[in-house]
Amino acid sequence: MILLDLKDSRPIYEQVVERLQELMMLGILEEDSQMPSVRSLAMELSINPNTIQRAYGELERRGYIYSVKGRGSFVGSIRKLHEAKKAELEGKLGGLAREAKTIGVLRDEFLIMAGQAYDGGPAKQAGEG
């Protein structure tokens, strides 16, 4: 379900948050479905339950999950998660566009590079190929 990278410099709880968000975005964890219990997920990942609790707390703070007293945590609004991820992507893309402009990459070149990256192909210079 979740794979952690122990060589990643980010804290484990941040990796757990990211992986759970991915599972939500992919529809594996559906809206209003129950999240795995803190204990079971901690055992599955062989990490401290406090780490899972912290990840769940962060997801709840962001509005991606909600808790029901005595019942556990449930997946919240997937739409809200999509919107947040899209806004994050737009910010990154804006930064890349500014960088491209700064180093003299033409708009059409940038669009070609972005299209190829999106399609998973190699980034080629405009006019190549």
Short mmCIF file of C-alpha atoms in Angstrom, two decimals:
data_model
loop_
_atom_site.label_atom_id
_atom_site.label_comp_id
_atom_site.label_asym_id
_atom_site.label_seq_id
_atom_site.Cartn_x
_atom_site.Cartn_y
_atom_site.Cartn_z
CA MET A 1 0.00 0.00 0.00
CA ILE A 2 2.67 2.52 1.03
CA LEU A 3 6.38 2.35 0.29
CA LEU A 4 8.73 4.58 2.24
CA ASP A 5 12.17 5.67 1.09
CA LEU A 6 14.53 5.57 4.05
CA LYS A 7 17.13 7.47 1.98
CA ASP A 8 14.70 10.37 1.47
CA SER A 9 15.74 13.42 3.48
CA ARG A 10 12.13 14.27 4.34
CA PRO A 11 10.65 13.07 7.64
CA ILE A 12 8.79 9.74 7.50
CA TYR A 13 5.45 11.38 8.41
CA GLU A 14 5.73 13.69 5.37
CA GLN A 15 6.32 10.68 3.12
CA VAL A 16 3.28 8.96 4.65
CA VAL A 17 1.18 12.10 4.03
CA GLU A 18 2.33 12.25 0.41
CA ARG A 19 1.69 8.54 -0.24
CA LEU A 20 -1.78 8.69 1.32
CA GLN A 21 -2.58 11.76 -0.82
CA GLU A 22 -1.48 9.80 -3.91
CA LEU A 23 -3.76 6.91 -2.95
CA MET A 24 -6.63 9.37 -2.57
CA MET A 25 -5.91 11.03 -5.92
CA LEU A 26 -5.78 7.63 -7.65
CA GLY A 27 -9.13 6.66 -6.13
CA ILE A 28 -7.65 3.77 -4.16
CA LEU A 29 -8.76 5.52 -0.97
CA GLU A 30 -12.23 6.74 -1.89
CA GLU A 31 -14.04 9.73 -0.41
CA ASP A 32 -15.72 8.88 2.92
CA SER A 33 -13.98 5.48 3.10
CA GLN A 34 -12.33 4.55 6.38
CA MET A 35 -8.59 5.07 6.68
CA PRO A 36 -6.47 2.23 8.06
CA SER A 37 -6.16 2.40 11.83
CA VAL A 38 -3.07 4.11 13.20
CA ARG A 39 -1.90 0.88 14.81
CA SER A 40 -2.43 -1.34 11.76
CA LEU A 41 -0.70 1.10 9.39
CA ALA A 42 2.19 1.54 11.83
CA MET A 43 2.61 -2.22 12.05
CA GLU A 44 2.37 -2.62 8.26
CA LEU A 45 5.08 0.01 7.73
CA SER A 46 7.13 -1.03 10.78
CA ILE A 47 7.18 2.49 12.15
CA ASN A 48 6.12 4.16 15.36
CA PRO A 49 2.34 4.75 15.71
CA ASN A 50 3.12 8.36 16.71
CA THR A 51 4.48 8.90 13.19
CA ILE A 52 1.20 7.73 11.65
CA GLN A 53 -0.75 9.82 14.15
CA ARG A 54 1.27 12.88 13.11
CA ALA A 55 0.64 12.14 9.41
CA TYR A 56 -3.09 11.74 10.07
CA GLY A 57 -3.07 14.97 12.06
CA GLU A 58 -1.47 16.81 9.15
CA LEU A 59 -3.96 15.34 6.67
CA GLU A 60 -6.83 16.35 8.95
CA ARG A 61 -5.41 19.86 9.42
CA ARG A 62 -5.34 20.23 5.62
CA GLY A 63 -8.92 18.96 5.36
CA TYR A 64 -8.11 15.76 3.47
CA ILE A 65 -9.38 13.43 6.19
CA TYR A 66 -11.77 13.78 9.10
CA SER A 67 -12.17 11.90 12.38
CA VAL A 68 -15.29 10.43 13.91
CA LYS A 69 -14.93 9.92 17.65
CA GLY A 70 -14.81 6.22 18.46
CA ARG A 71 -14.88 5.17 14.78
CA GLY A 72 -11.58 6.36 13.29
CA SER A 73 -10.47 8.54 10.41
CA PHE A 74 -12.15 8.81 7.02
CA VAL A 75 -11.15 10.21 3.63
CA GLY A 76 -12.45 13.74 3.19
CA SER A 77 -12.94 15.81 0.06
CA ILE A 78 -10.99 14.46 -2.89
CA ARG A 79 -12.04 17.57 -4.83
CA LYS A 80 -10.30 19.76 -2.26
CA LEU A 81 -7.15 17.66 -2.59
CA HIS A 82 -7.26 17.91 -6.40
CA GLU A 83 -7.64 21.70 -6.19
CA ALA A 84 -4.73 22.04 -3.77
CA LYS A 85 -2.48 19.83 -5.89
CA LYS A 86 -3.44 21.73 -9.04
CA ALA A 87 -2.62 25.07 -7.36
CA GLU A 88 0.72 23.64 -6.22
CA LEU A 89 1.44 22.48 -9.77
CA GLU A 90 0.54 25.90 -11.20
CA GLY A 91 3.00 27.51 -8.78
CA LYS A 92 5.79 25.15 -9.82
CA LEU A 93 4.99 25.65 -13.48
CA GLY A 94 5.07 29.41 -13.03
CA GLY A 95 8.53 29.14 -11.50
CA LEU A 96 9.74 26.97 -14.37
CA ALA A 97 8.30 29.41 -16.91
CA ARG A 98 10.12 32.33 -15.26
CA GLU A 99 13.34 30.33 -15.21
CA ALA A 100 12.93 29.40 -18.88
CA LYS A 101 12.41 33.07 -19.78
CA THR A 102 15.46 34.07 -17.76
CA ILE A 103 17.74 31.68 -19.62
CA GLY A 104 16.31 32.58 -23.02
CA VAL A 105 14.08 29.61 -23.76
CA LEU A 106 11.42 30.69 -26.24
CA ARG A 107 7.74 30.19 -25.39
CA ASP A 108 7.25 27.58 -28.12
CA GLU A 109 10.35 25.68 -26.95
CA PHE A 110 9.02 25.72 -23.40
CA LEU A 111 5.62 24.40 -24.51
CA ILE A 112 7.26 21.62 -26.51
CA MET A 113 9.43 20.66 -23.53
CA ALA A 114 6.41 20.71 -21.22
CA GLY A 115 4.38 18.59 -23.65
CA GLN A 116 7.15 16.03 -23.98
CA ALA A 117 7.63 15.88 -20.22
CA TYR A 118 3.87 15.40 -19.78
CA ASP A 119 3.87 12.58 -22.35
CA GLY A 120 6.86 10.95 -20.65
CA GLY A 121 9.15 11.34 -23.66
CA PRO A 122 12.61 12.82 -23.82
CA ALA A 123 12.90 16.59 -23.78
CA LYS A 124 14.22 17.63 -27.21
CA GLN A 125 15.26 21.03 -28.41
CA ALA A 126 12.79 22.76 -30.72
CA GLY A 127 13.62 21.93 -34.32
CA GLU A 128 15.16 18.55 -33.46
CA GLY A 129 13.67 15.27 -34.38
#
